[in-house]
mmCIF file of C-alpha atoms in Angstrom:
data_model
loop_
_atom_site.group_PDB
_atom_site.id
_atom_site.type_symbol
_atom_site.label_atom_id
_atom_site.label_comp_id
_atom_site.label_asym_id
_atom_site.label_seq_id
_atom_site.Cartn_x
_atom_site.Cartn_y
_atom_site.Cartn_z
ATOM 1 C CA MET A 1 214.236 -38.054 179.496
ATOM 2 C CA LEU A 2 212.339 -36.178 182.159
ATOM 3 C CA ARG A 3 212.148 -38.198 185.388
ATOM 4 C CA ARG A 4 209.788 -37.584 188.262
ATOM 5 C CA ASN A 5 211.174 -36.850 191.706
ATOM 6 C CA ARG A 6 210.167 -40.205 193.164
ATOM 7 C CA ALA A 7 212.134 -42.015 190.496
ATOM 8 C CA LEU A 8 215.079 -39.729 191.167
ATOM 9 C CA ARG A 9 215.122 -40.572 194.880
ATOM 10 C CA THR A 10 215.068 -44.266 194.049
ATOM 11 C CA SER A 11 217.893 -44.046 191.549
ATOM 12 C CA LEU A 12 220.296 -41.607 193.239
ATOM 13 C CA GLY A 13 222.298 -44.508 194.566
ATOM 14 C CA SER A 14 222.900 -45.947 191.117
ATOM 15 C CA THR A 15 226.241 -45.807 189.402
ATOM 16 C CA ALA A 16 224.912 -43.650 186.569
ATOM 17 C CA LEU A 17 223.635 -40.884 188.824
ATOM 18 C CA ALA A 18 226.679 -41.145 191.020
ATOM 19 C CA ALA A 19 228.648 -40.187 187.940
ATOM 20 C CA VAL A 20 226.268 -37.300 187.289
ATOM 21 C CA ALA A 21 226.676 -36.166 190.883
ATOM 22 C CA ALA A 22 230.452 -36.205 190.527
ATOM 23 C CA LEU A 23 230.257 -34.154 187.370
ATOM 24 C CA THR A 24 227.907 -31.689 189.011
ATOM 25 C CA LEU A 25 230.182 -31.314 192.030
ATOM 26 C CA THR A 26 233.044 -30.491 189.708
ATOM 27 C CA ALA A 27 230.903 -27.883 187.981
ATOM 28 C CA CYS A 28 229.934 -26.357 191.336
ATOM 29 C CA GLY A 29 233.534 -26.262 192.430
ATOM 30 C CA SER A 30 234.510 -24.329 189.327
ATOM 31 C CA GLY A 31 232.295 -21.375 190.277
ATOM 32 C CA ALA A 32 233.759 -17.878 190.128
ATOM 33 C CA GLN A 33 235.231 -16.474 193.319
ATOM 34 C CA GLY A 34 233.814 -13.021 193.951
ATOM 35 C CA GLY A 35 235.374 -11.980 197.231
ATOM 36 C CA SER A 36 234.650 -13.134 200.749
ATOM 37 C CA GLY A 37 231.225 -11.493 201.151
ATOM 38 C CA GLY A 38 231.247 -12.808 204.699
ATOM 39 C CA GLY A 39 231.239 -16.303 203.208
ATOM 40 C CA THR A 40 228.028 -15.704 201.250
ATOM 41 C CA LYS A 41 227.596 -18.226 198.438
ATOM 42 C CA VAL A 42 225.198 -17.881 195.526
ATOM 43 C CA GLY A 43 224.380 -20.918 193.390
ATOM 44 C CA LEU A 44 223.660 -20.754 189.650
ATOM 45 C CA ILE A 45 222.197 -23.801 187.878
ATOM 46 C CA THR A 46 221.628 -23.486 184.131
ATOM 47 C CA LYS A 47 219.991 -25.884 181.704
ATOM 48 C CA THR A 48 223.333 -26.623 180.021
ATOM 49 C CA ASP A 49 226.804 -25.096 180.021
ATOM 50 C CA THR A 50 227.192 -25.082 176.215
ATOM 51 C CA ASN A 51 224.323 -22.942 174.930
ATOM 52 C CA PRO A 52 225.651 -19.373 174.397
ATOM 53 C CA PHE A 53 222.578 -18.015 176.197
ATOM 54 C CA PHE A 54 223.579 -19.772 179.412
ATOM 55 C CA VAL A 55 227.250 -18.975 178.897
ATOM 56 C CA LYS A 56 226.320 -15.273 178.861
ATOM 57 C CA MET A 57 224.045 -15.797 181.868
ATOM 58 C CA LYS A 58 226.964 -17.249 183.809
ATOM 59 C CA GLU A 59 229.151 -14.297 182.768
ATOM 60 C CA GLY A 60 226.523 -11.912 184.106
ATOM 61 C CA ALA A 61 226.342 -13.834 187.374
ATOM 62 C CA GLU A 62 230.136 -13.857 187.742
ATOM 63 C CA ARG A 63 230.330 -10.124 187.139
ATOM 64 C CA ALA A 64 227.547 -9.390 189.619
ATOM 65 C CA ALA A 65 229.140 -11.697 192.203
ATOM 66 C CA LYS A 66 232.375 -9.694 192.058
ATOM 67 C CA GLU A 67 230.508 -6.401 192.231
ATOM 68 C CA ASN A 68 228.480 -7.523 195.262
ATOM 69 C CA GLY A 69 231.242 -9.325 197.149
ATOM 70 C CA VAL A 70 229.776 -12.829 197.089
ATOM 71 C CA GLU A 71 231.019 -16.191 195.882
ATOM 72 C CA LEU A 72 229.367 -17.832 192.873
ATOM 73 C CA VAL A 73 229.180 -21.594 192.538
ATOM 74 C CA SER A 74 227.722 -22.992 189.331
ATOM 75 C CA ALA A 75 226.438 -26.175 187.766
ATOM 76 C CA ALA A 76 224.432 -27.217 184.714
ATOM 77 C CA GLY A 77 222.434 -30.052 183.271
ATOM 78 C CA LYS A 78 224.259 -32.353 180.875
ATOM 79 C CA PHE A 79 221.669 -31.588 178.183
ATOM 80 C CA ASP A 80 218.537 -29.502 177.703
ATOM 81 C CA GLY A 81 215.926 -31.461 179.666
ATOM 82 C CA ASP A 82 218.300 -33.021 182.218
ATOM 83 C CA ASN A 83 216.182 -32.725 185.361
ATOM 84 C CA ALA A 84 218.154 -35.358 187.269
ATOM 85 C CA GLY A 85 221.401 -33.405 186.932
ATOM 86 C CA GLN A 86 219.718 -30.238 188.194
ATOM 87 C CA VAL A 87 218.198 -32.031 191.201
ATOM 88 C CA THR A 88 221.644 -33.329 192.132
ATOM 89 C CA ALA A 89 223.102 -29.822 191.731
ATOM 90 C CA ILE A 90 220.456 -28.370 194.070
ATOM 91 C CA GLU A 91 221.255 -30.982 196.722
ATOM 92 C CA ASN A 92 224.987 -30.313 196.398
ATOM 93 C CA MET A 93 224.486 -26.560 196.717
ATOM 94 C CA VAL A 94 222.234 -26.885 199.742
ATOM 95 C CA ASN A 95 224.879 -29.051 201.411
ATOM 96 C CA SER A 96 227.588 -26.497 200.550
ATOM 97 C CA GLY A 97 225.709 -23.742 202.389
ATOM 98 C CA VAL A 98 224.530 -21.425 199.620
ATOM 99 C CA LYS A 99 222.353 -18.488 200.660
ATOM 100 C CA GLY A 100 220.424 -18.498 197.406
ATOM 101 C CA ILE A 101 219.974 -20.569 194.246
ATOM 102 C CA LEU A 102 219.339 -19.156 190.775
ATOM 103 C CA ILE A 103 218.014 -21.760 188.343
ATOM 104 C CA THR A 104 216.813 -22.104 184.767
ATOM 105 C CA PRO A 105 214.676 -25.231 185.235
ATOM 106 C CA ASN A 106 214.976 -28.021 182.700
ATOM 107 C CA ASP A 107 211.605 -29.437 183.757
ATOM 108 C CA SER A 108 209.256 -26.824 185.180
ATOM 109 C CA LYS A 109 207.211 -29.342 187.188
ATOM 110 C CA ALA A 110 209.619 -32.138 188.084
ATOM 111 C CA ILE A 111 212.149 -29.757 189.650
ATOM 112 C CA VAL A 112 209.627 -28.357 192.167
ATOM 113 C CA PRO A 113 210.066 -30.916 195.011
ATOM 114 C CA ALA A 114 213.830 -30.321 195.097
ATOM 115 C CA LEU A 115 213.309 -26.544 195.162
ATOM 116 C CA GLU A 116 210.740 -26.850 197.952
ATOM 117 C CA LYS A 117 213.298 -28.710 200.076
ATOM 118 C CA ALA A 118 215.838 -25.936 199.494
ATOM 119 C CA ARG A 119 213.350 -23.221 200.423
ATOM 120 C CA ALA A 120 212.369 -25.119 203.562
ATOM 121 C CA LYS A 121 215.985 -24.717 204.687
ATOM 122 C CA GLY A 122 215.743 -20.929 204.338
ATOM 123 C CA ILE A 123 217.448 -20.676 200.956
ATOM 124 C CA LEU A 124 216.221 -17.964 198.574
ATOM 125 C CA VAL A 125 215.298 -19.587 195.239
ATOM 126 C CA ILE A 126 214.982 -17.504 192.085
ATOM 127 C CA ALA A 127 214.048 -18.833 188.646
ATOM 128 C CA LEU A 128 215.807 -17.247 185.674
ATOM 129 C CA ASP A 129 214.415 -17.277 182.117
ATOM 130 C CA SER A 130 211.935 -20.136 182.705
ATOM 131 C CA PRO A 131 209.248 -20.219 185.425
ATOM 132 C CA THR A 132 208.440 -23.294 187.431
ATOM 133 C CA GLU A 133 204.961 -24.828 187.474
ATOM 134 C CA PRO A 134 203.497 -23.476 189.660
ATOM 135 C CA GLN A 135 205.406 -20.219 189.386
ATOM 136 C CA ASP A 136 205.270 -19.651 193.151
ATOM 137 C CA ALA A 137 207.427 -22.739 193.706
ATOM 138 C CA THR A 138 210.256 -20.181 193.637
ATOM 139 C CA ASP A 139 210.489 -16.946 195.611
ATOM 140 C CA ALA A 140 210.876 -14.865 192.457
ATOM 141 C CA LEU A 141 211.302 -14.973 188.684
ATOM 142 C CA PHE A 142 213.632 -12.826 186.576
ATOM 143 C CA ALA A 143 212.844 -13.516 182.944
ATOM 144 C CA THR A 144 211.833 -12.426 179.517
ATOM 145 C CA ASP A 145 208.088 -12.301 179.017
ATOM 146 C CA ASN A 146 208.201 -15.363 176.771
ATOM 147 C CA VAL A 147 204.583 -15.016 175.724
ATOM 148 C CA LYS A 148 205.381 -11.483 174.561
ATOM 149 C CA ALA A 149 208.527 -12.707 172.783
ATOM 150 C CA GLY A 150 206.464 -15.220 170.843
ATOM 151 C CA GLU A 151 203.709 -12.713 170.227
ATOM 152 C CA LEU A 152 206.147 -10.196 168.707
ATOM 153 C CA ILE A 153 207.420 -12.618 166.086
ATOM 154 C CA GLY A 154 203.885 -13.893 165.487
ATOM 155 C CA ARG A 155 202.658 -10.371 164.754
ATOM 156 C CA TYR A 156 205.688 -9.788 162.561
ATOM 157 C CA ALA A 157 205.093 -13.002 160.595
ATOM 158 C CA LYS A 158 201.428 -12.126 160.107
ATOM 159 C CA ALA A 159 202.342 -8.664 158.796
ATOM 160 C CA ALA A 160 205.063 -10.094 156.543
ATOM 161 C CA MET A 161 202.615 -12.537 154.952
ATOM 162 C CA ALA A 162 200.481 -9.543 153.908
ATOM 163 C CA GLY A 163 197.269 -11.531 153.614
ATOM 164 C CA LYS A 164 198.818 -14.564 151.896
ATOM 165 C CA GLU A 165 197.480 -17.913 153.094
ATOM 166 C CA ALA A 166 199.849 -19.290 155.710
ATOM 167 C CA ARG A 167 201.133 -22.852 155.939
ATOM 168 C CA ILE A 168 202.900 -22.877 159.271
ATOM 169 C CA ALA A 169 205.446 -25.213 160.838
ATOM 170 C CA THR A 170 206.280 -24.799 164.518
ATOM 171 C CA LEU A 171 209.650 -26.131 165.660
ATOM 172 C CA ASP A 172 209.191 -26.279 169.417
ATOM 173 C CA LEU A 173 211.288 -27.174 172.465
ATOM 174 C CA ALA A 174 210.131 -30.228 174.431
ATOM 175 C CA PRO A 175 207.141 -31.326 176.528
ATOM 176 C CA GLY A 176 206.994 -29.997 180.083
ATOM 177 C CA VAL A 177 209.189 -26.917 179.575
ATOM 178 C CA ALA A 178 207.282 -23.715 180.306
ATOM 179 C CA VAL A 179 209.464 -21.423 178.186
ATOM 180 C CA GLY A 180 208.735 -23.510 175.082
ATOM 181 C CA VAL A 181 205.005 -23.613 175.751
ATOM 182 C CA GLN A 182 204.856 -19.866 176.369
ATOM 183 C CA ARG A 183 206.742 -18.901 173.212
ATOM 184 C CA HIS A 184 204.624 -21.270 171.124
ATOM 185 C CA GLN A 185 201.392 -19.890 172.555
ATOM 186 C CA GLY A 186 202.630 -16.330 172.117
ATOM 187 C CA PHE A 187 203.464 -16.931 168.472
ATOM 188 C CA LEU A 188 200.002 -18.323 167.756
ATOM 189 C CA LYS A 189 198.406 -15.383 169.575
ATOM 190 C CA GLY A 190 200.503 -12.868 167.645
ATOM 191 C CA PHE A 191 199.717 -14.558 164.343
ATOM 192 C CA GLY A 192 196.043 -14.649 165.225
ATOM 193 C CA VAL A 193 195.400 -18.389 165.117
ATOM 194 C CA ALA A 194 194.289 -20.838 167.802
ATOM 195 C CA GLU A 195 195.928 -24.106 168.800
ATOM 196 C CA GLY A 196 194.837 -26.764 166.323
ATOM 197 C CA ASP A 197 194.162 -24.258 163.527
ATOM 198 C CA PRO A 198 194.479 -25.979 160.124
ATOM 199 C CA SER A 199 197.033 -23.388 159.004
ATOM 200 C CA VAL A 200 199.537 -25.062 161.382
ATOM 201 C CA VAL A 201 200.451 -28.012 159.197
ATOM 202 C CA CYS A 202 203.389 -29.421 161.162
ATOM 203 C CA ARG A 203 204.629 -29.342 164.757
ATOM 204 C CA GLN A 204 207.943 -30.886 165.824
ATOM 205 C CA ASP A 205 210.098 -30.760 168.958
ATOM 206 C CA THR A 206 213.767 -29.848 168.555
ATOM 207 C CA GLY A 207 215.162 -29.505 172.075
ATOM 208 C CA GLY A 208 216.475 -26.146 170.871
ATOM 209 C CA ASP A 209 219.228 -28.002 168.993
ATOM 210 C CA GLN A 210 220.457 -27.076 165.506
ATOM 211 C CA ALA A 211 220.833 -30.626 164.195
ATOM 212 C CA LYS A 212 217.419 -31.596 165.564
ATOM 213 C CA GLY A 213 216.003 -28.410 164.075
ATOM 214 C CA GLN A 214 217.263 -29.480 160.661
ATOM 215 C CA THR A 215 215.759 -32.954 161.050
ATOM 216 C CA ALA A 216 212.454 -31.491 162.248
ATOM 217 C CA MET A 217 212.301 -29.187 159.238
ATOM 218 C CA GLU A 218 213.064 -32.070 156.882
ATOM 219 C CA ASN A 219 210.246 -34.060 158.467
ATOM 220 C CA CYS A 220 207.852 -31.134 158.130
ATOM 221 C CA LEU A 221 208.730 -30.624 154.470
ATOM 222 C CA GLN A 222 207.995 -34.275 153.784
ATOM 223 C CA LYS A 223 204.622 -33.877 155.451
ATOM 224 C CA ALA A 224 203.766 -30.475 153.947
ATOM 225 C CA PRO A 225 206.055 -29.326 151.104
ATOM 226 C CA ASP A 226 204.133 -26.045 150.760
ATOM 227 C CA ILE A 227 205.143 -24.669 154.190
ATOM 228 C CA ASN A 228 205.781 -20.929 153.940
ATOM 229 C CA VAL A 229 206.121 -19.832 157.602
ATOM 230 C CA VAL A 230 208.410 -21.429 160.192
ATOM 231 C CA TYR A 231 208.311 -20.531 163.890
ATOM 232 C CA THR A 232 211.324 -21.765 165.863
ATOM 233 C CA ILE A 233 211.856 -21.947 169.618
ATOM 234 C CA ASN A 234 215.355 -20.467 169.293
ATOM 235 C CA GLU A 235 218.006 -19.521 166.759
ATOM 236 C CA PRO A 236 219.938 -22.814 166.693
ATOM 237 C CA ALA A 237 216.672 -24.515 165.679
ATOM 238 C CA ALA A 238 216.101 -21.716 163.145
ATOM 239 C CA LEU A 239 219.520 -22.230 161.568
ATOM 240 C CA GLY A 240 218.870 -25.961 161.389
ATOM 241 C CA ALA A 241 215.591 -25.219 159.630
ATOM 242 C CA TYR A 242 217.393 -22.858 157.241
ATOM 243 C CA THR A 243 219.863 -25.623 156.306
ATOM 244 C CA ALA A 244 217.005 -27.978 155.467
ATOM 245 C CA LEU A 245 215.178 -25.306 153.477
ATOM 246 C CA LYS A 246 218.314 -24.365 151.534
ATOM 247 C CA ALA A 247 218.891 -28.004 150.597
ATOM 248 C CA LYS A 248 215.476 -27.897 148.910
ATOM 249 C CA GLY A 249 216.028 -24.482 147.328
ATOM 250 C CA LEU A 250 213.336 -22.965 149.554
ATOM 251 C CA GLU A 251 215.386 -20.618 151.738
ATOM 252 C CA LYS A 252 214.098 -17.488 149.962
ATOM 253 C CA LYS A 253 210.504 -18.718 149.778
ATOM 254 C CA VAL A 254 209.893 -19.519 153.444
ATOM 255 C CA LEU A 255 209.683 -16.971 156.269
ATOM 256 C CA VAL A 256 211.627 -18.068 159.362
ATOM 257 C CA VAL A 257 211.149 -16.286 162.708
ATOM 258 C CA SER A 258 212.722 -17.047 166.055
ATOM 259 C CA VAL A 259 213.477 -16.013 169.646
ATOM 260 C CA ASP A 260 216.690 -15.328 171.604
ATOM 261 C CA GLY A 261 218.801 -12.589 170.028
ATOM 262 C CA GLY A 262 222.210 -14.198 170.404
ATOM 263 C CA CYS A 263 225.011 -12.791 168.267
ATOM 264 C CA THR A 264 224.988 -15.762 165.877
ATOM 265 C CA GLY A 265 221.218 -15.491 165.515
ATOM 266 C CA THR A 266 221.289 -11.724 165.080
ATOM 267 C CA LYS A 267 223.940 -12.078 162.365
ATOM 268 C CA ALA A 268 221.667 -14.637 160.706
ATOM 269 C CA VAL A 269 218.907 -12.009 160.703
ATOM 270 C CA LYS A 270 221.303 -9.539 159.087
ATOM 271 C CA GLU A 271 222.218 -12.154 156.462
ATOM 272 C CA GLY A 272 218.562 -12.875 155.708
ATOM 273 C CA LYS A 273 218.552 -16.461 156.983
ATOM 274 C CA ILE A 274 216.096 -15.512 159.734
ATOM 275 C CA ALA A 275 213.545 -12.785 159.021
ATOM 276 C CA ALA A 276 213.179 -11.583 162.610
ATOM 277 C CA THR A 277 213.968 -12.584 166.165
ATOM 278 C CA SER A 278 212.820 -11.520 169.617
ATOM 279 C CA GLN A 279 215.954 -10.569 171.547
ATOM 280 C CA GLN A 280 216.195 -11.285 175.263
ATOM 281 C CA TYR A 281 218.866 -10.401 177.802
ATOM 282 C CA PRO A 282 220.331 -13.268 179.891
ATOM 283 C CA LEU A 283 223.090 -11.147 181.426
ATOM 284 C CA GLU A 284 220.447 -8.886 182.963
ATOM 285 C CA MET A 285 218.525 -11.846 184.394
ATOM 286 C CA ALA A 286 221.583 -13.254 186.136
ATOM 287 C CA SER A 287 222.880 -9.896 187.348
ATOM 288 C CA GLN A 288 219.583 -9.001 188.986
ATOM 289 C CA GLY A 289 219.320 -12.475 190.510
ATOM 290 C CA VAL A 290 222.760 -12.313 192.137
ATOM 291 C CA LYS A 291 222.050 -8.812 193.481
ATOM 292 C CA ALA A 292 218.806 -10.054 195.015
ATOM 293 C CA VAL A 293 220.554 -12.913 196.826
ATOM 294 C CA ALA A 294 223.329 -10.577 198.029
ATOM 295 C CA ALA A 295 220.707 -8.184 199.426
ATOM 296 C CA PHE A 296 218.910 -11.080 201.124
ATOM 297 C CA ALA A 297 222.159 -12.240 202.725
ATOM 298 C CA LYS A 298 222.872 -8.738 203.967
ATOM 299 C CA GLY A 299 219.477 -7.626 205.219
ATOM 300 C CA GLY A 300 217.170 -10.648 205.132
ATOM 301 C CA LYS A 301 214.697 -9.112 202.690
ATOM 302 C CA LYS A 302 213.399 -11.562 200.099
ATOM 303 C CA VAL A 303 212.623 -10.481 196.564
ATOM 304 C CA SER A 304 209.285 -11.763 195.270
ATOM 305 C CA GLY A 305 207.097 -11.927 192.188
ATOM 306 C CA TYR A 306 208.024 -11.521 188.539
ATOM 307 C CA THR A 307 210.524 -9.071 187.069
ATOM 308 C CA ASP A 308 210.419 -8.594 183.286
ATOM 309 C CA THR A 309 213.985 -8.280 181.982
ATOM 310 C CA GLY A 310 212.896 -7.078 178.542
ATOM 311 C CA VAL A 311 212.482 -8.244 174.940
ATOM 312 C CA THR A 312 212.955 -6.456 171.602
ATOM 313 C CA LEU A 313 211.986 -7.489 168.067
ATOM 314 C CA VAL A 314 215.057 -7.330 165.811
ATOM 315 C CA THR A 315 214.777 -7.246 162.009
ATOM 316 C CA ASP A 316 216.084 -5.314 159.022
ATOM 317 C CA ALA A 317 212.728 -5.621 157.269
ATOM 318 C CA ALA A 318 210.368 -3.824 159.631
ATOM 319 C CA LYS A 319 206.623 -4.079 159.035
ATOM 320 C CA PRO A 320 203.956 -1.430 159.726
ATOM 321 C CA GLY A 321 202.382 -1.702 163.151
ATOM 322 C CA VAL A 322 205.099 -3.903 164.637
ATOM 323 C CA ASP A 323 207.704 -2.131 166.780
ATOM 324 C CA ALA A 324 211.235 -3.281 165.972
ATOM 325 C CA LYS A 325 214.926 -2.411 166.095
ATOM 326 C CA ASP A 326 217.423 -3.121 163.308
ATOM 327 C CA THR A 327 220.340 -5.546 163.448
ATOM 328 C CA ALA A 328 222.794 -2.748 164.257
ATOM 329 C CA TYR A 329 220.956 -2.346 167.566
ATOM 330 C CA GLY A 330 220.682 -6.117 167.963
ATOM 331 C CA LEU A 331 224.399 -6.668 167.463
ATOM 332 C CA GLU A 332 225.186 -4.089 170.137
ATOM 333 C CA LYS A 333 222.969 -5.899 172.606
ATOM 334 C CA CYS A 334 223.535 -9.543 171.586
ATOM 335 C CA TRP A 335 225.290 -12.294 173.503
ATOM 336 C CA GLY A 336 227.305 -15.378 172.641
#
């Protein structure tokens, strides 16, 4: 699924990637018009265009583009993990004359050569939500502290277990995606266990997809029917896990925690399907990114380093020693 850059260069002439390129061009052409801005274009490339998180991110970018008098052009991968589609989108945007590119990388390492080419042409490149590997392959990063997001729900899960022996399943993202690795590591840190600890009885990748989350949970239950804690990379995976647990009559016996804070996920916390989630703020990431590119176009000053756009634990069953907000707060701040 994740191709290296050399393979991409070899295959760009193929019919399959020609089709991807055409689709990406259409996506770029559908970008929001935000005023002339002296012809300043800002590119936004998300992992997909269907996940509510990235839908809200695009809304934030469109709003900021209008406020700052620039033109937004946008594109997305065809699926979570589609590095080839994002490489093609970068090339298209460079050719269209964008001043800056905002990107949520599908593959933190494989995307780097394409970003380096863009930066070599004087384009400001900002990662949103997910850092590249290495992080300095982009000029700046606007993102949730994903380690902290994982750590918050790990600490919450540990407190909720109240000393009971844990049998943990982790429903992760996919290999090579920094955001998934960081949340997973944060959860383990917050729970107080190391990688490979025997209390983690099952680990499955879900791609952040609800149907795959359900399948992953079913697989874990076959392997370890006594699972009592489930960490999920995001709320779609959490809801998939909940469906599998409910089918076995286990939905009230297993603690499910997650990350994202979308409206659907926050409602699921309110309904008791998810015990707690770490809420992040995609609109803020995109808004700050567009403003940074607009400022660069106007004055030439490049933003740099990491900007934390915030994370909040949301639950209606707060535990001592773990800072949290209730779902009323979460629903005011949610997206999707």
